[in-house]
PDB file of C-alpha atoms and ligand atoms in Angstrom:
ATOM      1  CA  MET I   1     -23.219 -14.103 -25.655  1.00  0.00           C
ATOM      2  CA  LYS I   2     -25.271 -17.278 -25.283  1.00  0.00           C
ATOM      3  CA  ILE I   3     -25.707 -18.860 -21.869  1.00  0.00           C
ATOM      4  CA  ILE I   4     -25.990 -22.629 -22.264  1.00  0.00           C
ATOM      5  CA  ARG I   5     -26.677 -25.133 -19.503  1.00  0.00           C
ATOM      6  CA  CYS I   6     -27.009 -28.479 -21.299  1.00  0.00           C
ATOM      7  CA  ALA I   7     -24.269 -30.510 -22.972  1.00  0.00           C
ATOM      8  CA  ASP I   8     -26.594 -31.431 -25.876  1.00  0.00           C
ATOM      9  CA  GLU I   9     -27.471 -27.813 -26.519  1.00  0.00           C
ATOM     10  CA  LEU I  10     -23.793 -26.834 -26.479  1.00  0.00           C
ATOM     11  CA  ARG I  11     -23.004 -29.612 -28.990  1.00  0.00           C
ATOM     12  CA  ARG I  12     -25.827 -28.362 -31.267  1.00  0.00           C
ATOM     13  CA  GLU I  13     -24.653 -24.754 -31.025  1.00  0.00           C
ATOM     14  CA  LEU I  14     -21.042 -25.662 -31.830  1.00  0.00           C
ATOM     15  CA  LYS I  15     -22.209 -27.725 -34.838  1.00  0.00           C
ATOM     16  CA  GLU I  16     -23.991 -24.663 -36.174  1.00  0.00           C
ATOM     17  CA  GLN I  17     -20.741 -22.716 -35.865  1.00  0.00           C
ATOM     18  CA  ALA I  18     -18.722 -25.399 -37.724  1.00  0.00           C
ATOM     19  CA  GLY I  19     -15.631 -24.092 -39.484  1.00  0.00           C
ATOM     20  CA  LYS I  20     -14.692 -21.658 -36.729  1.00  0.00           C
ATOM     21  CA  SER I  21     -11.691 -22.341 -34.519  1.00  0.00           C
ATOM     22  CA  ILE I  22     -12.768 -22.822 -30.911  1.00  0.00           C
ATOM     23  CA  GLY I  23     -11.097 -21.643 -27.701  1.00  0.00           C
ATOM     24  CA  LEU I  24     -12.101 -23.051 -24.307  1.00  0.00           C
ATOM     25  CA  VAL I  25     -11.539 -21.331 -20.964  1.00  0.00           C
ATOM     26  CA  PRO I  26     -12.481 -23.630 -18.053  1.00  0.00           C
ATOM     27  CA  THR I  27     -13.255 -21.794 -14.790  1.00  0.00           C
ATOM     28  CA  MET I  28     -15.060 -22.248 -11.496  1.00  0.00           C
ATOM     29  CA  GLY I  29     -16.570 -18.777 -11.763  1.00  0.00           C
ATOM     30  CA  PHE I  30     -16.482 -15.807  -9.378  1.00  0.00           C
ATOM     31  CA  LEU I  31     -14.436 -14.270 -12.133  1.00  0.00           C
ATOM     32  CA  HIS I  32     -11.637 -11.746 -11.812  1.00  0.00           C
ATOM     33  CA  ALA I  33      -9.105 -10.151 -14.133  1.00  0.00           C
ATOM     34  CA  GLY I  34      -7.016 -13.352 -14.131  1.00  0.00           C
ATOM     35  CA  HIS I  35      -9.897 -15.268 -15.728  1.00  0.00           C
ATOM     36  CA  ILE I  36     -10.633 -12.418 -18.117  1.00  0.00           C
ATOM     37  CA  SER I  37      -7.009 -12.476 -19.331  1.00  0.00           C
ATOM     38  CA  LEU I  38      -7.639 -16.068 -20.456  1.00  0.00           C
ATOM     39  CA  VAL I  39     -10.793 -14.976 -22.283  1.00  0.00           C
ATOM     40  CA  ASN I  40      -8.773 -12.234 -24.002  1.00  0.00           C
ATOM     41  CA  ALA I  41      -6.085 -14.738 -25.009  1.00  0.00           C
ATOM     42  CA  SER I  42      -8.756 -17.025 -26.436  1.00  0.00           C
ATOM     43  CA  ARG I  43     -10.404 -14.194 -28.376  1.00  0.00           C
ATOM     44  CA  GLU I  44      -7.065 -13.161 -29.834  1.00  0.00           C
ATOM     45  CA  ASN I  45      -6.201 -16.701 -30.899  1.00  0.00           C
ATOM     46  CA  THR I  46      -9.479 -18.348 -31.910  1.00  0.00           C
ATOM     47  CA  ASP I  47     -12.784 -17.470 -33.639  1.00  0.00           C
ATOM     48  CA  LEU I  48     -15.192 -18.585 -30.936  1.00  0.00           C
ATOM     49  CA  THR I  49     -14.628 -18.493 -27.182  1.00  0.00           C
ATOM     50  CA  VAL I  50     -16.454 -20.869 -24.843  1.00  0.00           C
ATOM     51  CA  VAL I  51     -16.075 -20.184 -21.112  1.00  0.00           C
ATOM     52  CA  SER I  52     -17.237 -22.865 -18.716  1.00  0.00           C
ATOM     53  CA  VAL I  53     -18.326 -21.861 -15.221  1.00  0.00           C
ATOM     54  CA  PHE I  54     -18.598 -24.960 -13.080  1.00  0.00           C
ATOM     55  CA  VAL I  55     -17.658 -25.492  -9.442  1.00  0.00           C
ATOM     56  CA  ASN I  56     -16.443 -29.033  -9.894  1.00  0.00           C
ATOM     57  CA  PRO I  57     -17.289 -31.140  -6.810  1.00  0.00           C
ATOM     58  CA  THR I  58     -14.779 -33.895  -7.607  1.00  0.00           C
ATOM     59  CA  GLN I  59     -11.755 -31.642  -7.153  1.00  0.00           C
ATOM     60  CA  PHE I  60     -12.666 -30.683  -3.575  1.00  0.00           C
ATOM     61  CA  GLY I  61     -11.596 -32.879  -0.649  1.00  0.00           C
ATOM     62  CA  PRO I  62     -14.184 -33.844   2.013  1.00  0.00           C
ATOM     63  CA  ASN I  63     -13.104 -31.034   4.369  1.00  0.00           C
ATOM     64  CA  GLU I  64     -12.577 -28.391   1.710  1.00  0.00           C
ATOM     65  CA  ASP I  65     -14.645 -25.384   0.687  1.00  0.00           C
ATOM     66  CA  PHE I  66     -16.974 -26.798  -1.995  1.00  0.00           C
ATOM     67  CA  ASP I  67     -20.134 -25.518  -0.255  1.00  0.00           C
ATOM     68  CA  SER I  68     -18.721 -22.122   0.643  1.00  0.00           C
ATOM     69  CA  TYR I  69     -16.814 -21.558  -2.627  1.00  0.00           C
ATOM     70  CA  PRO I  70     -17.923 -18.086  -3.844  1.00  0.00           C
ATOM     71  CA  ARG I  71     -20.531 -18.125  -6.618  1.00  0.00           C
ATOM     72  CA  ASP I  72     -22.179 -15.256  -8.535  1.00  0.00           C
ATOM     73  CA  GLU I  73     -23.498 -16.338 -11.909  1.00  0.00           C
ATOM     74  CA  ALA I  74     -25.135 -13.013 -12.793  1.00  0.00           C
ATOM     75  CA  ARG I  75     -21.937 -11.059 -12.185  1.00  0.00           C
ATOM     76  CA  ASP I  76     -19.894 -13.669 -14.089  1.00  0.00           C
ATOM     77  CA  ALA I  77     -22.271 -13.366 -17.058  1.00  0.00           C
ATOM     78  CA  GLU I  78     -21.881  -9.579 -17.093  1.00  0.00           C
ATOM     79  CA  LEU I  79     -18.093  -9.808 -16.990  1.00  0.00           C
ATOM     80  CA  LEU I  80     -17.989 -12.415 -19.746  1.00  0.00           C
ATOM     81  CA  MET I  81     -20.355 -10.443 -21.956  1.00  0.00           C
ATOM     82  CA  ALA I  82     -18.200  -7.330 -21.501  1.00  0.00           C
ATOM     83  CA  ALA I  83     -15.075  -9.364 -22.304  1.00  0.00           C
ATOM     84  CA  GLY I  84     -16.607 -10.607 -25.558  1.00  0.00           C
ATOM     85  CA  ALA I  85     -16.998 -14.319 -24.767  1.00  0.00           C
ATOM     86  CA  ASP I  86     -19.322 -16.077 -27.239  1.00  0.00           C
ATOM     87  CA  ILE I  87     -20.698 -18.850 -25.052  1.00  0.00           C
ATOM     88  CA  MET I  88     -20.949 -19.159 -21.281  1.00  0.00           C
ATOM     89  CA  PHE I  89     -21.438 -22.819 -20.405  1.00  0.00           C
ATOM     90  CA  VAL I  90     -22.951 -23.270 -16.939  1.00  0.00           C
ATOM     91  CA  PRO I  91     -23.683 -26.972 -16.530  1.00  0.00           C
ATOM     92  CA  THR I  92     -25.252 -28.751 -13.577  1.00  0.00           C
ATOM     93  CA  VAL I  93     -23.276 -31.549 -11.944  1.00  0.00           C
ATOM     94  CA  SER I  94     -25.344 -34.199 -13.741  1.00  0.00           C
ATOM     95  CA  GLU I  95     -24.538 -32.694 -17.159  1.00  0.00           C
ATOM     96  CA  ILE I  96     -20.831 -33.226 -16.508  1.00  0.00           C
ATOM     97  CA  TYR I  97     -21.094 -36.476 -14.558  1.00  0.00           C
ATOM     98  CA  PRO I  98     -24.172 -38.244 -15.951  1.00  0.00           C
ATOM     99  CA  GLU I  99     -26.095 -40.240 -13.385  1.00  0.00           C
ATOM    100  CA  GLY I 100     -24.349 -43.535 -12.740  1.00  0.00           C
ATOM    101  CA  ASN I 101     -21.077 -42.208 -14.158  1.00  0.00           C
ATOM    102  CA  SER I 102     -18.635 -45.112 -14.100  1.00  0.00           C
ATOM    103  CA  THR I 103     -15.715 -43.839 -16.149  1.00  0.00           C
ATOM    104  CA  ASP I 104     -12.796 -41.913 -14.761  1.00  0.00           C
ATOM    105  CA  ILE I 105      -9.425 -40.957 -16.119  1.00  0.00           C
ATOM    106  CA  VAL I 106      -6.662 -41.931 -13.704  1.00  0.00           C
ATOM    107  CA  LEU I 107      -3.351 -40.153 -13.793  1.00  0.00           C
ATOM    108  CA  THR I 108      -0.514 -42.616 -13.568  1.00  0.00           C
ATOM    109  CA  SER I 109       2.501 -40.326 -13.513  1.00  0.00           C
ATOM    110  CA  GLY I 110       4.252 -39.130 -10.343  1.00  0.00           C
ATOM    111  CA  ILE I 111       3.352 -35.581 -11.318  1.00  0.00           C
ATOM    112  CA  LYS I 112       0.041 -35.945  -9.484  1.00  0.00           C
ATOM    113  CA  THR I 113       1.715 -36.788  -6.178  1.00  0.00           C
ATOM    114  CA  LYS I 114       3.858 -33.668  -5.935  1.00  0.00           C
ATOM    115  CA  LEU I 115       3.418 -30.090  -4.637  1.00  0.00           C
ATOM    116  CA  CYS I 116      -0.290 -29.475  -3.884  1.00  0.00           C
ATOM    117  CA  ALA I 117      -1.135 -33.188  -4.092  1.00  0.00           C
ATOM    118  CA  LYS I 118       0.634 -33.799  -0.775  1.00  0.00           C
ATOM    119  CA  THR I 119      -2.105 -31.905   1.080  1.00  0.00           C
ATOM    120  CA  ARG I 120      -4.846 -32.359  -1.566  1.00  0.00           C
ATOM    121  CA  PRO I 121      -4.391 -36.003  -2.607  1.00  0.00           C
ATOM    122  CA  THR I 122      -7.556 -36.324  -4.743  1.00  0.00           C
ATOM    123  CA  HIS I 123      -7.606 -32.797  -6.169  1.00  0.00           C
ATOM    124  CA  PHE I 124      -5.874 -33.449  -9.485  1.00  0.00           C
ATOM    125  CA  ASP I 125      -7.926 -36.556 -10.280  1.00  0.00           C
ATOM    126  CA  GLY I 126     -10.970 -34.292 -10.050  1.00  0.00           C
ATOM    127  CA  VAL I 127      -9.352 -31.604 -12.199  1.00  0.00           C
ATOM    128  CA  THR I 128      -8.273 -34.119 -14.842  1.00  0.00           C
ATOM    129  CA  ASN I 129     -11.724 -35.657 -15.036  1.00  0.00           C
ATOM    130  CA  VAL I 130     -13.612 -32.406 -15.383  1.00  0.00           C
ATOM    131  CA  VAL I 131     -11.199 -30.961 -17.951  1.00  0.00           C
ATOM    132  CA  ALA I 132     -11.181 -34.214 -19.949  1.00  0.00           C
ATOM    133  CA  ARG I 133     -15.002 -34.112 -20.117  1.00  0.00           C
ATOM    134  CA  LEU I 134     -15.014 -30.442 -21.169  1.00  0.00           C
ATOM    135  CA  LEU I 135     -12.412 -31.128 -23.876  1.00  0.00           C
ATOM    136  CA  CYS I 136     -14.443 -34.116 -25.161  1.00  0.00           C
ATOM    137  CA  LEU I 137     -17.595 -32.015 -25.259  1.00  0.00           C
ATOM    138  CA  VAL I 138     -16.252 -28.774 -26.738  1.00  0.00           C
ATOM    139  CA  LYS I 139     -13.406 -30.237 -28.849  1.00  0.00           C
ATOM    140  CA  PRO I 140     -11.569 -26.900 -28.785  1.00  0.00           C
ATOM    141  CA  ASP I 141      -8.562 -26.144 -30.950  1.00  0.00           C
ATOM    142  CA  LYS I 142      -6.978 -24.397 -27.989  1.00  0.00           C
ATOM    143  CA  ALA I 143      -7.700 -24.361 -24.252  1.00  0.00           C
ATOM    144  CA  PHE I 144      -6.365 -21.588 -22.019  1.00  0.00           C
ATOM    145  CA  PHE I 145      -5.094 -22.105 -18.471  1.00  0.00           C
ATOM    146  CA  GLY I 146      -3.400 -19.745 -16.012  1.00  0.00           C
ATOM    147  CA  ARG I 147       0.194 -20.334 -14.946  1.00  0.00           C
ATOM    148  CA  LYS I 148      -0.934 -19.506 -11.417  1.00  0.00           C
ATOM    149  CA  ASP I 149      -2.068 -23.143 -11.197  1.00  0.00           C
ATOM    150  CA  ALA I 150       1.250 -24.427 -12.517  1.00  0.00           C
ATOM    151  CA  GLN I 151       0.748 -28.036 -11.436  1.00  0.00           C
ATOM    152  CA  GLN I 152      -2.709 -28.093 -13.018  1.00  0.00           C
ATOM    153  CA  LEU I 153      -1.220 -26.741 -16.258  1.00  0.00           C
ATOM    154  CA  ALA I 154       1.525 -29.400 -16.252  1.00  0.00           C
ATOM    155  CA  ILE I 155      -0.981 -32.198 -15.566  1.00  0.00           C
ATOM    156  CA  ILE I 156      -3.525 -31.063 -18.166  1.00  0.00           C
ATOM    157  CA  THR I 157      -0.768 -30.684 -20.766  1.00  0.00           C
ATOM    158  CA  ARG I 158       0.278 -34.289 -20.100  1.00  0.00           C
ATOM    159  CA  MET I 159      -3.242 -35.690 -19.996  1.00  0.00           C
ATOM    160  CA  THR I 160      -4.176 -33.994 -23.276  1.00  0.00           C
ATOM    161  CA  ARG I 161      -1.096 -35.431 -24.953  1.00  0.00           C
ATOM    162  CA  ASP I 162      -1.506 -38.907 -23.397  1.00  0.00           C
ATOM    163  CA  MET I 163      -5.187 -39.202 -24.398  1.00  0.00           C
ATOM    164  CA  LEU I 164      -4.453 -37.970 -27.967  1.00  0.00           C
ATOM    165  CA  ILE I 165      -7.031 -35.232 -27.513  1.00  0.00           C
ATOM    166  CA  GLY I 166      -5.297 -32.879 -29.941  1.00  0.00           C
ATOM    167  CA  THR I 167      -6.256 -29.609 -28.233  1.00  0.00           C
ATOM    168  CA  GLN I 168      -3.350 -27.190 -27.811  1.00  0.00           C
ATOM    169  CA  ILE I 169      -2.996 -26.279 -24.131  1.00  0.00           C
ATOM    170  CA  VAL I 170      -1.930 -22.649 -23.744  1.00  0.00           C
ATOM    171  CA  GLY I 171      -0.418 -21.388 -20.468  1.00  0.00           C
ATOM    172  CA  CYS I 172      -1.122 -17.698 -19.718  1.00  0.00           C
ATOM    173  CA  PRO I 173       0.732 -15.329 -17.348  1.00  0.00           C
ATOM    174  CA  ILE I 174      -0.293 -14.815 -13.709  1.00  0.00           C
ATOM    175  CA  VAL I 175      -2.396 -11.687 -13.229  1.00  0.00           C
ATOM    176  CA  ARG I 176      -1.680  -9.837  -9.976  1.00  0.00           C
ATOM    177  CA  GLU I 177      -3.281  -7.080  -7.929  1.00  0.00           C
ATOM    178  CA  GLN I 178      -1.341  -3.801  -8.011  1.00  0.00           C
ATOM    179  CA  ASP I 179       0.404  -4.707  -4.769  1.00  0.00           C
ATOM    180  CA  GLY I 180       1.540  -8.080  -6.142  1.00  0.00           C
ATOM    181  CA  LEU I 181      -1.024 -10.511  -4.670  1.00  0.00           C
ATOM    182  CA  ALA I 182      -1.894 -13.129  -7.300  1.00  0.00           C
ATOM    183  CA  MET I 183      -5.583 -12.801  -8.141  1.00  0.00           C
ATOM    184  CA  SER I 184      -7.728 -15.665  -6.871  1.00  0.00           C
ATOM    185  CA  SER I 185     -11.421 -16.189  -6.175  1.00  0.00           C
ATOM    186  CA  ARG I 186     -10.310 -17.361  -2.706  1.00  0.00           C
ATOM    187  CA  ASN I 187      -8.756 -13.956  -1.875  1.00  0.00           C
ATOM    188  CA  THR I 188     -12.270 -12.926  -0.802  1.00  0.00           C
ATOM    189  CA  TYR I 189     -11.840 -15.215   2.254  1.00  0.00           C
ATOM    190  CA  LEU I 190      -8.930 -13.123   3.581  1.00  0.00           C
ATOM    191  CA  SER I 191      -9.396 -10.627   6.407  1.00  0.00           C
ATOM    192  CA  GLU I 192      -7.721  -7.247   5.949  1.00  0.00           C
ATOM    193  CA  SER I 193      -4.728  -8.220   8.069  1.00  0.00           C
ATOM    194  CA  GLU I 194      -4.406 -11.661   6.424  1.00  0.00           C
ATOM    195  CA  ARG I 195      -4.403  -9.984   3.055  1.00  0.00           C
ATOM    196  CA  VAL I 196      -1.508  -7.742   4.135  1.00  0.00           C
ATOM    197  CA  SER I 197       0.393 -10.793   5.473  1.00  0.00           C
ATOM    198  CA  ALA I 198      -0.262 -12.673   2.233  1.00  0.00           C
ATOM    199  CA  LEU I 199       1.788 -10.123   0.300  1.00  0.00           C
ATOM    200  CA  SER I 200       4.821 -11.910   1.739  1.00  0.00           C
ATOM    201  CA  ILE I 201       4.313 -14.623  -0.896  1.00  0.00           C
ATOM    202  CA  SER I 202       4.650 -12.450  -4.001  1.00  0.00           C
ATOM    203  CA  ARG I 203       7.350 -10.336  -2.350  1.00  0.00           C
ATOM    204  CA  SER I 204       9.479 -13.306  -1.323  1.00  0.00           C
ATOM    205  CA  ILE I 205       9.229 -15.209  -4.619  1.00  0.00           C
ATOM    206  CA  LYS I 206      10.223 -12.092  -6.558  1.00  0.00           C
ATOM    207  CA  THR I 207      13.342 -11.756  -4.397  1.00  0.00           C
ATOM    208  CA  ALA I 208      13.930 -15.503  -4.785  1.00  0.00           C
ATOM    209  CA  ALA I 209      13.905 -15.244  -8.587  1.00  0.00           C
ATOM    210  CA  GLU I 210      16.434 -12.411  -8.406  1.00  0.00           C
ATOM    211  CA  ASP I 211      18.599 -14.509  -6.082  1.00  0.00           C
ATOM    212  CA  ILE I 212      18.441 -17.512  -8.436  1.00  0.00           C
ATOM    213  CA  GLU I 213      19.545 -15.237 -11.298  1.00  0.00           C
ATOM    214  CA  LYS I 214      22.528 -14.213  -9.153  1.00  0.00           C
ATOM    215  CA  GLY I 215      23.469 -17.898  -8.682  1.00  0.00           C
ATOM    216  CA  LYS I 216      22.388 -18.339  -5.046  1.00  0.00           C
ATOM    217  CA  ALA I 217      22.068 -21.957  -3.847  1.00  0.00           C
ATOM    218  CA  LEU I 218      18.477 -23.198  -4.207  1.00  0.00           C
ATOM    219  CA  ALA I 219      18.219 -24.531  -0.630  1.00  0.00           C
ATOM    220  CA  SER I 220      18.987 -21.101   0.727  1.00  0.00           C
ATOM    221  CA  VAL I 221      16.562 -19.461  -1.739  1.00  0.00           C
ATOM    222  CA  ARG I 222      13.823 -21.829  -0.506  1.00  0.00           C
ATOM    223  CA  ASP I 223      14.619 -21.073   3.127  1.00  0.00           C
ATOM    224  CA  GLY I 224      14.436 -17.341   2.403  1.00  0.00           C
ATOM    225  CA  VAL I 225      10.905 -17.669   0.990  1.00  0.00           C
ATOM    226  CA  SER I 226       9.755 -19.874   3.879  1.00  0.00           C
ATOM    227  CA  SER I 227      11.180 -17.529   6.510  1.00  0.00           C
ATOM    228  CA  GLU I 228       9.587 -14.438   5.006  1.00  0.00           C
ATOM    229  CA  ILE I 229       6.156 -16.074   4.776  1.00  0.00           C
ATOM    230  CA  SER I 230       6.374 -17.447   8.340  1.00  0.00           C
ATOM    231  CA  ALA I 231       7.571 -14.081   9.677  1.00  0.00           C
ATOM    232  CA  SER I 232       4.499 -12.411   8.155  1.00  0.00           C
ATOM    233  CA  GLY I 233       2.182 -14.795  10.022  1.00  0.00           C
ATOM    234  CA  GLY I 234       1.584 -17.269   7.189  1.00  0.00           C
ATOM    235  CA  ARG I 235       1.807 -21.057   7.661  1.00  0.00           C
ATOM    236  CA  VAL I 236       3.902 -22.555   4.886  1.00  0.00           C
ATOM    237  CA  ASP I 237       2.534 -25.702   3.262  1.00  0.00           C
ATOM    238  CA  TYR I 238       5.439 -26.036   0.831  1.00  0.00           C
ATOM    239  CA  VAL I 239       8.113 -24.045  -0.970  1.00  0.00           C
ATOM    240  CA  GLU I 240       9.687 -26.075  -3.767  1.00  0.00           C
ATOM    241  CA  ILE I 241      11.926 -25.436  -6.733  1.00  0.00           C
ATOM    242  CA  VAL I 242      11.173 -28.034  -9.383  1.00  0.00           C
ATOM    243  CA  ASP I 243      11.431 -28.871 -13.060  1.00  0.00           C
ATOM    244  CA  PRO I 244       8.437 -27.069 -14.682  1.00  0.00           C
ATOM    245  CA  GLY I 245       7.441 -30.116 -16.741  1.00  0.00           C
ATOM    246  CA  THR I 246       7.980 -33.098 -14.425  1.00  0.00           C
ATOM    247  CA  LEU I 247       7.730 -31.186 -11.114  1.00  0.00           C
ATOM    248  CA  GLU I 248      10.722 -33.211  -9.869  1.00  0.00           C
ATOM    249  CA  GLU I 249      12.793 -31.306  -7.313  1.00  0.00           C
ATOM    250  CA  ILE I 250      15.907 -29.685  -8.768  1.00  0.00           C
ATOM    251  CA  ASP I 251      19.150 -30.578  -7.011  1.00  0.00           C
ATOM    252  CA  ASP I 252      21.773 -27.911  -7.665  1.00  0.00           C
ATOM    253  CA  GLY I 253      24.282 -29.459  -5.248  1.00  0.00           C
ATOM    254  CA  GLY I 254      24.544 -26.058  -3.577  1.00  0.00           C
ATOM    255  CA  ALA I 255      26.023 -24.489  -6.693  1.00  0.00           C
ATOM    256  CA  GLY I 256      23.077 -22.436  -7.982  1.00  0.00           C
ATOM    257  CA  PHE I 257      21.050 -23.243 -11.088  1.00  0.00           C
ATOM    258  CA  GLY I 258      20.956 -21.688 -14.546  1.00  0.00           C
ATOM    259  CA  GLY I 259      18.201 -23.746 -16.233  1.00  0.00           C
ATOM    260  CA  ASP I 260      14.407 -23.588 -16.346  1.00  0.00           C
ATOM    261  CA  TYR I 261      12.671 -23.959 -12.981  1.00  0.00           C
ATOM    262  CA  LEU I 262       9.354 -23.486 -11.232  1.00  0.00           C
ATOM    263  CA  LEU I 263       9.422 -22.055  -7.713  1.00  0.00           C
ATOM    264  CA  ALA I 264       6.017 -22.941  -6.284  1.00  0.00           C
ATOM    265  CA  VAL I 265       4.537 -21.956  -2.938  1.00  0.00           C
ATOM    266  CA  ALA I 266       1.435 -22.840  -0.954  1.00  0.00           C
ATOM    267  CA  ALA I 267       0.718 -21.195   2.385  1.00  0.00           C
ATOM    268  CA  TYR I 268      -2.184 -20.657   4.753  1.00  0.00           C
ATOM    269  CA  PHE I 269      -3.244 -17.243   5.996  1.00  0.00           C
ATOM    270  CA  GLY I 270      -5.809 -17.954   8.653  1.00  0.00           C
ATOM    271  CA  LYS I 271      -7.890 -20.744   7.104  1.00  0.00           C
ATOM    272  CA  THR I 272      -7.241 -19.657   3.529  1.00  0.00           C
ATOM    273  CA  ARG I 273      -4.742 -21.621   1.485  1.00  0.00           C
ATOM    274  CA  LEU I 274      -3.086 -19.581  -1.269  1.00  0.00           C
ATOM    275  CA  ILE I 275      -0.777 -20.716  -4.044  1.00  0.00           C
ATOM    276  CA  ASP I 276       1.614 -18.708  -6.185  1.00  0.00           C
ATOM    277  CA  ASN I 277       4.734 -19.270  -8.219  1.00  0.00           C
ATOM    278  CA  ILE I 278       7.473 -17.750 -10.300  1.00  0.00           C
ATOM    279  CA  ALA I 279       9.355 -19.555 -13.033  1.00  0.00           C
ATOM    280  CA  ARG I 280      12.009 -19.456 -15.671  1.00  0.00           C
ATOM    281  CA  ILE I 281      10.630 -21.062 -18.831  1.00  0.00           C
ATOM    282  CA  ASP I 282      12.666 -21.252 -22.033  1.00  0.00           C
ATOM    283  CA  GLY I 283      15.214 -19.008 -20.312  1.00  0.00           C
ATOM    284  CA  LYS I 284      12.659 -16.272 -19.529  1.00  0.00           C
ATOM    285  CA  CYS I 285      11.538 -15.300 -16.043  1.00  0.00           C
ATOM    286  CA  ILE I 286       7.693 -15.328 -15.828  1.00  0.00           C
TER     287      ILE I 286
HETATM  288  P1  AMP R   1     -10.419 -21.268 -11.252  1.00  0.00           P
HETATM  289  O1  AMP R   1     -11.698 -20.570 -11.507  1.00  0.00           O
HETATM  290  O2  AMP R   1      -9.721 -20.854 -10.005  1.00  0.00           O
HETATM  291  O3  AMP R   1     -10.532 -22.767 -11.397  1.00  0.00           O
HETATM  292  O4  AMP R   1      -9.430 -20.811 -12.427  1.00  0.00           O
HETATM  293  C1  AMP R   1      -9.784 -20.968 -13.759  1.00  0.00           C
HETATM  294  C2  AMP R   1      -8.596 -20.648 -14.611  1.00  0.00           C
HETATM  295  O5  AMP R   1      -8.175 -19.301 -14.361  1.00  0.00           O
HETATM  296  C3  AMP R   1      -7.384 -21.556 -14.346  1.00  0.00           C
HETATM  297  O6  AMP R   1      -6.741 -21.859 -15.569  1.00  0.00           O
HETATM  298  C4  AMP R   1      -6.518 -20.676 -13.477  1.00  0.00           C
HETATM  299  O7  AMP R   1      -5.143 -20.990 -13.551  1.00  0.00           O
HETATM  300  C5  AMP R   1      -6.786 -19.308 -14.083  1.00  0.00           C
HETATM  301  N1  AMP R   1      -6.443 -18.261 -13.128  1.00  0.00           N
HETATM  302  C6  AMP R   1      -6.882 -18.117 -11.856  1.00  0.00           C
HETATM  303  N2  AMP R   1      -6.297 -17.062 -11.256  1.00  0.00           N
HETATM  304  C7  AMP R   1      -5.446 -16.539 -12.171  1.00  0.00           C
HETATM  305  C8  AMP R   1      -4.537 -15.426 -12.166  1.00  0.00           C
HETATM  306  N3  AMP R   1      -4.371 -14.671 -11.098  1.00  0.00           N
HETATM  307  N4  AMP R   1      -3.842 -15.175 -13.296  1.00  0.00           N
HETATM  308  C9  AMP R   1      -3.985 -15.949 -14.403  1.00  0.00           C
HETATM  309  N5  AMP R   1      -4.832 -17.003 -14.466  1.00  0.00           N
HETATM  310  C10 AMP R   1      -5.542 -17.297 -13.365  1.00  0.00           C
END
């Protein structure tokens, strides 16, 4: 595996590998099995896998955890080597946002104002801009994103289509700990008791999906998730059941819902904000 830090060097390397199909896995590092599942998907579907490790400052709000976000480049490199990644791209901020950067992509659709955007209003502009730059640089055939960040996946899918980038955006399943907690680099912030409380998220959304299958009214399904998280000591940011593509709230008129949906949750345990979701996509529960 090559470790590359400069955009120019990455461009040169990819030119030398011309003819191979390229997979890109964008990450912020501090890797876990969720990230590695994306690397595996890329290896299975493309000839050459590039993994970027970049804690992107523009997607953090002023009072968020950019400085304290966990970082361990040496460990990440070991994990990526073991997983069979071909290139680990570890740029500095100025490689991604050249000095005097004066070009940004601005999302215009309502999709960026929903779910997480209500508490993180600038987050998705940052995500869109870093991913757009990585796609321009790497020009991958396919780029792999986790369904855990469902709103990110929906936004990147749109942006890639709108900007005629041509990369296929592939959504990959959520990887969970054995007890159900969705893997996240931020889980390291949780105390032992917060981590136990946080299991209420995965537990309650699993029950919710079963209830939706049985035809329960969505408002009552949402309330069930909220109550279980609050009872465990979590502070609910939102529980919403939305269209997986537009993220518009689904109104079932109290009659239950048989179509595709995304049930998305964000909640705080102590100071740590966790997100998770469950969905029915193309008729399948994932
Ligand atoms: P991050 O490093 O948190 O920015 O995540 C990088 C990529 O890994 C994103 O596409 C995430 O959706 C994905 N990812 C993070 N956690 C998981 C997980 N538990 N299962 C699957 N994908 C994940």
